[in-house]
Amino acid sequence: MSTPRKRPRQQRSQETYDAILEAAAQLFEALGYTGATTNKIADRAGVSIGSLYQYFPNKDALLYALGERHVRALAAAMTSAMADLRAAAPPPEQTIRTLYSTLAQLHDTDPHLHRLLYDQAPRPAEAAAQLRALQTEMATEVEHHLRRLDLGAPDPTLTSLLLVQAAEAQIHGAILDPPPGRTPAECVAAAIALCLAALGIRPTT
């Protein structure tokens, strides 16, 4: 399974690495996995094909690195949202809507690229462990709010984990592959309504 050959250590190398990744993201979005060749990616990044191969042996390695970048962005956004929720301590409905909206906004950026990452990005053990750790961290925060709101969940720890896993699956489906005649926004709204109903929260809007 292909992963990046090495990580940049100097500022100039980091700029080259980032430029290649951004070019790959743009071309995967525009042309798909097959159409976005490494030569086209190098050309878009303004680097030689040799410079690209110095970091990435093939397109799978580029997908893997883009997946890592996506996980980092997701973790940063969720950490910020969770900190705001802890500070504000809003009522139940607003808490759930904030959690879902944060996830939805992340996946609504470059949805075609996210579909490619979801379907084709390699997932070695290290990447899988990173995703599980992020899920666990999110579930811990959700559990904090379930206990704070005293919603009567019989097992807040398990309920929180199931809610996080369900939200991830629903958001991916809603944003990346909505059913005919439905927009991503409608699917996200339906997922929020399901979560509110499951927790016994009566929506006010």
Short mmCIF file of C-alpha atoms in Angstrom, two decimals:
data_model
loop_
_atom_site.label_atom_id
_atom_site.label_comp_id
_atom_site.label_asym_id
_atom_site.label_seq_id
_atom_site.Cartn_x
_atom_site.Cartn_y
_atom_site.Cartn_z
CA MET A 1 0.00 0.00 0.00
CA SER A 2 1.51 3.33 -1.10
CA THR A 3 2.15 6.20 1.29
CA PRO A 4 4.34 9.32 0.95
CA ARG A 5 8.06 8.52 0.61
CA LYS A 6 9.18 11.17 3.11
CA ARG A 7 7.96 14.26 4.94
CA PRO A 8 9.39 17.73 4.28
CA ARG A 9 11.74 19.12 6.92
CA GLN A 10 12.51 22.59 5.57
CA GLN A 11 10.18 25.48 4.74
CA ARG A 12 10.90 25.35 1.01
CA SER A 13 10.34 21.60 0.93
CA GLN A 14 7.08 22.05 2.84
CA GLU A 15 5.91 24.62 0.28
CA THR A 16 6.66 22.19 -2.56
CA TYR A 17 4.90 19.35 -0.74
CA ASP A 18 1.84 21.51 -0.08
CA ALA A 19 1.74 22.76 -3.67
CA ILE A 20 1.76 19.20 -5.00
CA LEU A 21 -1.00 18.17 -2.60
CA GLU A 22 -3.15 21.16 -3.51
CA ALA A 23 -2.65 20.50 -7.23
CA ALA A 24 -3.64 16.87 -6.67
CA ALA A 25 -6.76 17.94 -4.77
CA GLN A 26 -7.77 20.31 -7.58
CA LEU A 27 -7.22 17.78 -10.36
CA PHE A 28 -8.81 14.84 -8.53
CA GLU A 29 -11.83 17.11 -8.03
CA ALA A 30 -11.89 18.26 -11.65
CA LEU A 31 -10.77 15.14 -13.55
CA GLY A 32 -11.31 12.21 -11.18
CA TYR A 33 -8.74 9.65 -10.14
CA THR A 34 -8.12 8.25 -13.63
CA GLY A 35 -7.87 11.59 -15.42
CA ALA A 36 -5.53 13.22 -12.93
CA THR A 37 -2.14 11.82 -13.91
CA THR A 38 1.02 12.49 -11.92
CA ASN A 39 2.39 14.46 -14.89
CA LYS A 40 -0.66 16.74 -14.88
CA ILE A 41 -0.42 17.15 -11.12
CA ALA A 42 3.27 18.08 -11.31
CA ASP A 43 2.52 20.56 -14.10
CA ARG A 44 -0.31 22.15 -12.10
CA ALA A 45 1.93 22.41 -9.03
CA GLY A 46 4.72 23.99 -11.09
CA VAL A 47 7.27 21.32 -10.20
CA SER A 48 9.12 18.64 -12.10
CA ILE A 49 7.81 15.08 -12.14
CA GLY A 50 11.00 14.12 -10.32
CA SER A 51 10.15 16.51 -7.49
CA LEU A 52 6.69 14.94 -7.21
CA TYR A 53 8.14 11.42 -7.09
CA GLN A 54 10.60 12.55 -4.43
CA TYR A 55 7.63 12.71 -2.07
CA PHE A 56 4.91 10.60 -3.68
CA PRO A 57 5.62 7.33 -5.55
CA ASN A 58 2.18 7.27 -7.18
CA LYS A 59 -1.39 8.56 -7.03
CA ASP A 60 -2.31 6.27 -4.15
CA ALA A 61 0.28 8.04 -2.02
CA LEU A 62 -1.24 11.39 -2.96
CA LEU A 63 -4.69 10.13 -1.99
CA TYR A 64 -3.31 8.87 1.31
CA ALA A 65 -1.75 12.27 2.07
CA LEU A 66 -4.97 14.06 1.14
CA GLY A 67 -6.83 11.72 3.48
CA GLU A 68 -4.43 12.62 6.28
CA ARG A 69 -4.98 16.31 5.58
CA HIS A 70 -8.74 15.77 5.69
CA VAL A 71 -8.53 14.03 9.08
CA ARG A 72 -6.39 16.87 10.48
CA ALA A 73 -8.90 19.47 9.25
CA LEU A 74 -11.77 17.48 10.71
CA ALA A 75 -10.00 17.16 14.07
CA ALA A 76 -9.18 20.88 14.22
CA ALA A 77 -12.72 21.93 13.33
CA MET A 78 -14.30 19.53 15.81
CA THR A 79 -11.89 20.57 18.57
CA SER A 80 -12.84 24.21 18.01
CA ALA A 81 -16.56 23.42 17.90
CA MET A 82 -16.36 21.28 21.04
CA ALA A 83 -14.51 24.03 22.92
CA ASP A 84 -17.20 26.53 21.93
CA LEU A 85 -19.93 24.12 23.03
CA ARG A 86 -18.30 23.56 26.42
CA ALA A 87 -18.02 27.31 26.93
CA ALA A 88 -21.56 28.13 25.78
CA ALA A 89 -23.33 25.05 27.24
CA PRO A 90 -26.36 25.53 24.95
CA PRO A 91 -29.67 23.69 25.28
CA PRO A 92 -30.05 20.18 23.77
CA GLU A 93 -31.33 21.05 20.30
CA GLN A 94 -28.66 23.67 19.62
CA THR A 95 -25.96 21.28 20.83
CA ILE A 96 -27.00 18.57 18.36
CA ARG A 97 -27.43 21.03 15.49
CA THR A 98 -23.97 22.48 16.08
CA LEU A 99 -22.33 19.05 16.04
CA TYR A 100 -24.03 17.97 12.83
CA SER A 101 -23.54 21.33 11.12
CA THR A 102 -19.80 21.28 11.82
CA LEU A 103 -19.45 17.83 10.25
CA ALA A 104 -21.63 18.80 7.29
CA GLN A 105 -19.68 21.97 6.54
CA LEU A 106 -16.42 20.04 6.44
CA HIS A 107 -17.77 17.48 3.99
CA ASP A 108 -19.57 20.06 1.85
CA THR A 109 -16.22 21.45 0.68
CA ASP A 110 -15.04 19.72 -2.52
CA PRO A 111 -17.65 16.92 -2.26
CA HIS A 112 -16.31 15.08 -5.32
CA LEU A 113 -12.84 14.92 -3.80
CA HIS A 114 -14.31 13.68 -0.53
CA ARG A 115 -16.20 10.98 -2.40
CA LEU A 116 -12.91 9.90 -3.97
CA LEU A 117 -11.20 9.86 -0.57
CA TYR A 118 -14.07 7.93 0.99
CA ASP A 119 -14.20 5.33 -1.79
CA GLN A 120 -10.57 4.94 -2.87
CA ALA A 121 -8.09 6.44 -0.41
CA PRO A 122 -5.83 3.70 1.04
CA ARG A 123 -6.47 3.01 4.73
CA PRO A 124 -3.44 1.34 6.31
CA ALA A 125 -3.44 0.50 10.01
CA GLU A 126 -1.99 3.87 11.01
CA ALA A 127 -4.71 5.82 9.19
CA ALA A 128 -7.44 3.58 10.59
CA ALA A 129 -6.07 4.14 14.09
CA GLN A 130 -6.12 7.92 13.58
CA LEU A 131 -9.78 7.79 12.55
CA ARG A 132 -10.70 5.60 15.52
CA ALA A 133 -8.88 7.97 17.88
CA LEU A 134 -10.77 10.93 16.42
CA GLN A 135 -14.08 9.07 16.79
CA THR A 136 -13.25 8.23 20.41
CA GLU A 137 -12.37 11.85 21.15
CA MET A 138 -15.61 13.06 19.59
CA ALA A 139 -17.63 10.45 21.48
CA THR A 140 -16.05 11.56 24.77
CA GLU A 141 -17.15 15.13 24.10
CA VAL A 142 -20.65 14.04 23.09
CA GLU A 143 -20.86 12.01 26.31
CA HIS A 144 -19.97 15.14 28.28
CA HIS A 145 -22.95 16.94 26.76
CA LEU A 146 -25.32 14.01 27.20
CA ARG A 147 -24.48 13.97 30.90
CA ARG A 148 -24.64 17.77 31.11
CA LEU A 149 -28.07 17.84 29.49
CA ASP A 150 -29.32 14.88 31.57
CA LEU A 151 -31.25 13.39 28.66
CA GLY A 152 -31.81 10.08 30.40
CA ALA A 153 -29.63 7.94 28.12
CA PRO A 154 -29.28 4.55 29.89
CA ASP A 155 -25.64 4.18 28.80
CA PRO A 156 -24.19 7.60 27.89
CA THR A 157 -20.80 6.16 26.90
CA LEU A 158 -22.20 3.67 24.38
CA THR A 159 -24.91 6.08 23.21
CA SER A 160 -22.30 8.74 22.47
CA LEU A 161 -20.15 6.38 20.41
CA LEU A 162 -23.17 5.17 18.42
CA LEU A 163 -24.27 8.76 17.79
CA VAL A 164 -20.83 9.74 16.47
CA GLN A 165 -20.63 6.69 14.21
CA ALA A 166 -24.16 7.26 12.92
CA ALA A 167 -23.51 10.95 12.29
CA GLU A 168 -20.36 10.18 10.28
CA ALA A 169 -22.20 7.63 8.12
CA GLN A 170 -25.23 9.86 7.62
CA ILE A 171 -23.20 12.95 6.79
CA HIS A 172 -21.12 11.04 4.24
CA GLY A 173 -24.27 9.76 2.60
CA ALA A 174 -26.12 13.06 2.74
CA ILE A 175 -23.32 15.19 1.38
CA LEU A 176 -21.63 12.79 -1.01
CA ASP A 177 -24.52 10.80 -2.43
CA PRO A 178 -27.97 12.27 -1.75
CA PRO A 179 -30.94 10.30 -3.13
CA PRO A 180 -32.71 11.54 -6.27
CA GLY A 181 -34.74 14.66 -5.69
CA ARG A 182 -33.06 15.53 -2.38
CA THR A 183 -30.39 18.13 -1.72
CA PRO A 184 -27.50 17.59 0.70
CA ALA A 185 -29.00 20.23 2.99
CA GLU A 186 -32.31 18.35 3.13
CA CYS A 187 -30.52 15.11 3.97
CA VAL A 188 -28.54 16.76 6.77
CA ALA A 189 -31.74 18.28 8.17
CA ALA A 190 -33.36 14.83 8.14
CA ALA A 191 -30.34 13.31 9.92
CA ILE A 192 -30.55 15.99 12.60
CA ALA A 193 -34.28 15.32 13.02
CA LEU A 194 -33.57 11.59 13.45
CA CYS A 195 -30.94 12.26 16.09
CA LEU A 196 -33.20 14.65 18.01
CA ALA A 197 -36.02 12.10 17.94
CA ALA A 198 -33.70 9.30 19.11
CA LEU A 199 -32.67 11.42 22.10
CA GLY A 200 -36.23 12.47 22.87
CA ILE A 201 -35.56 16.13 22.08
CA ARG A 202 -38.54 18.06 20.72
CA PRO A 203 -37.34 20.46 18.01
CA THR A 204 -38.35 24.09 18.31
CA THR A 205 -37.55 25.06 14.71
#
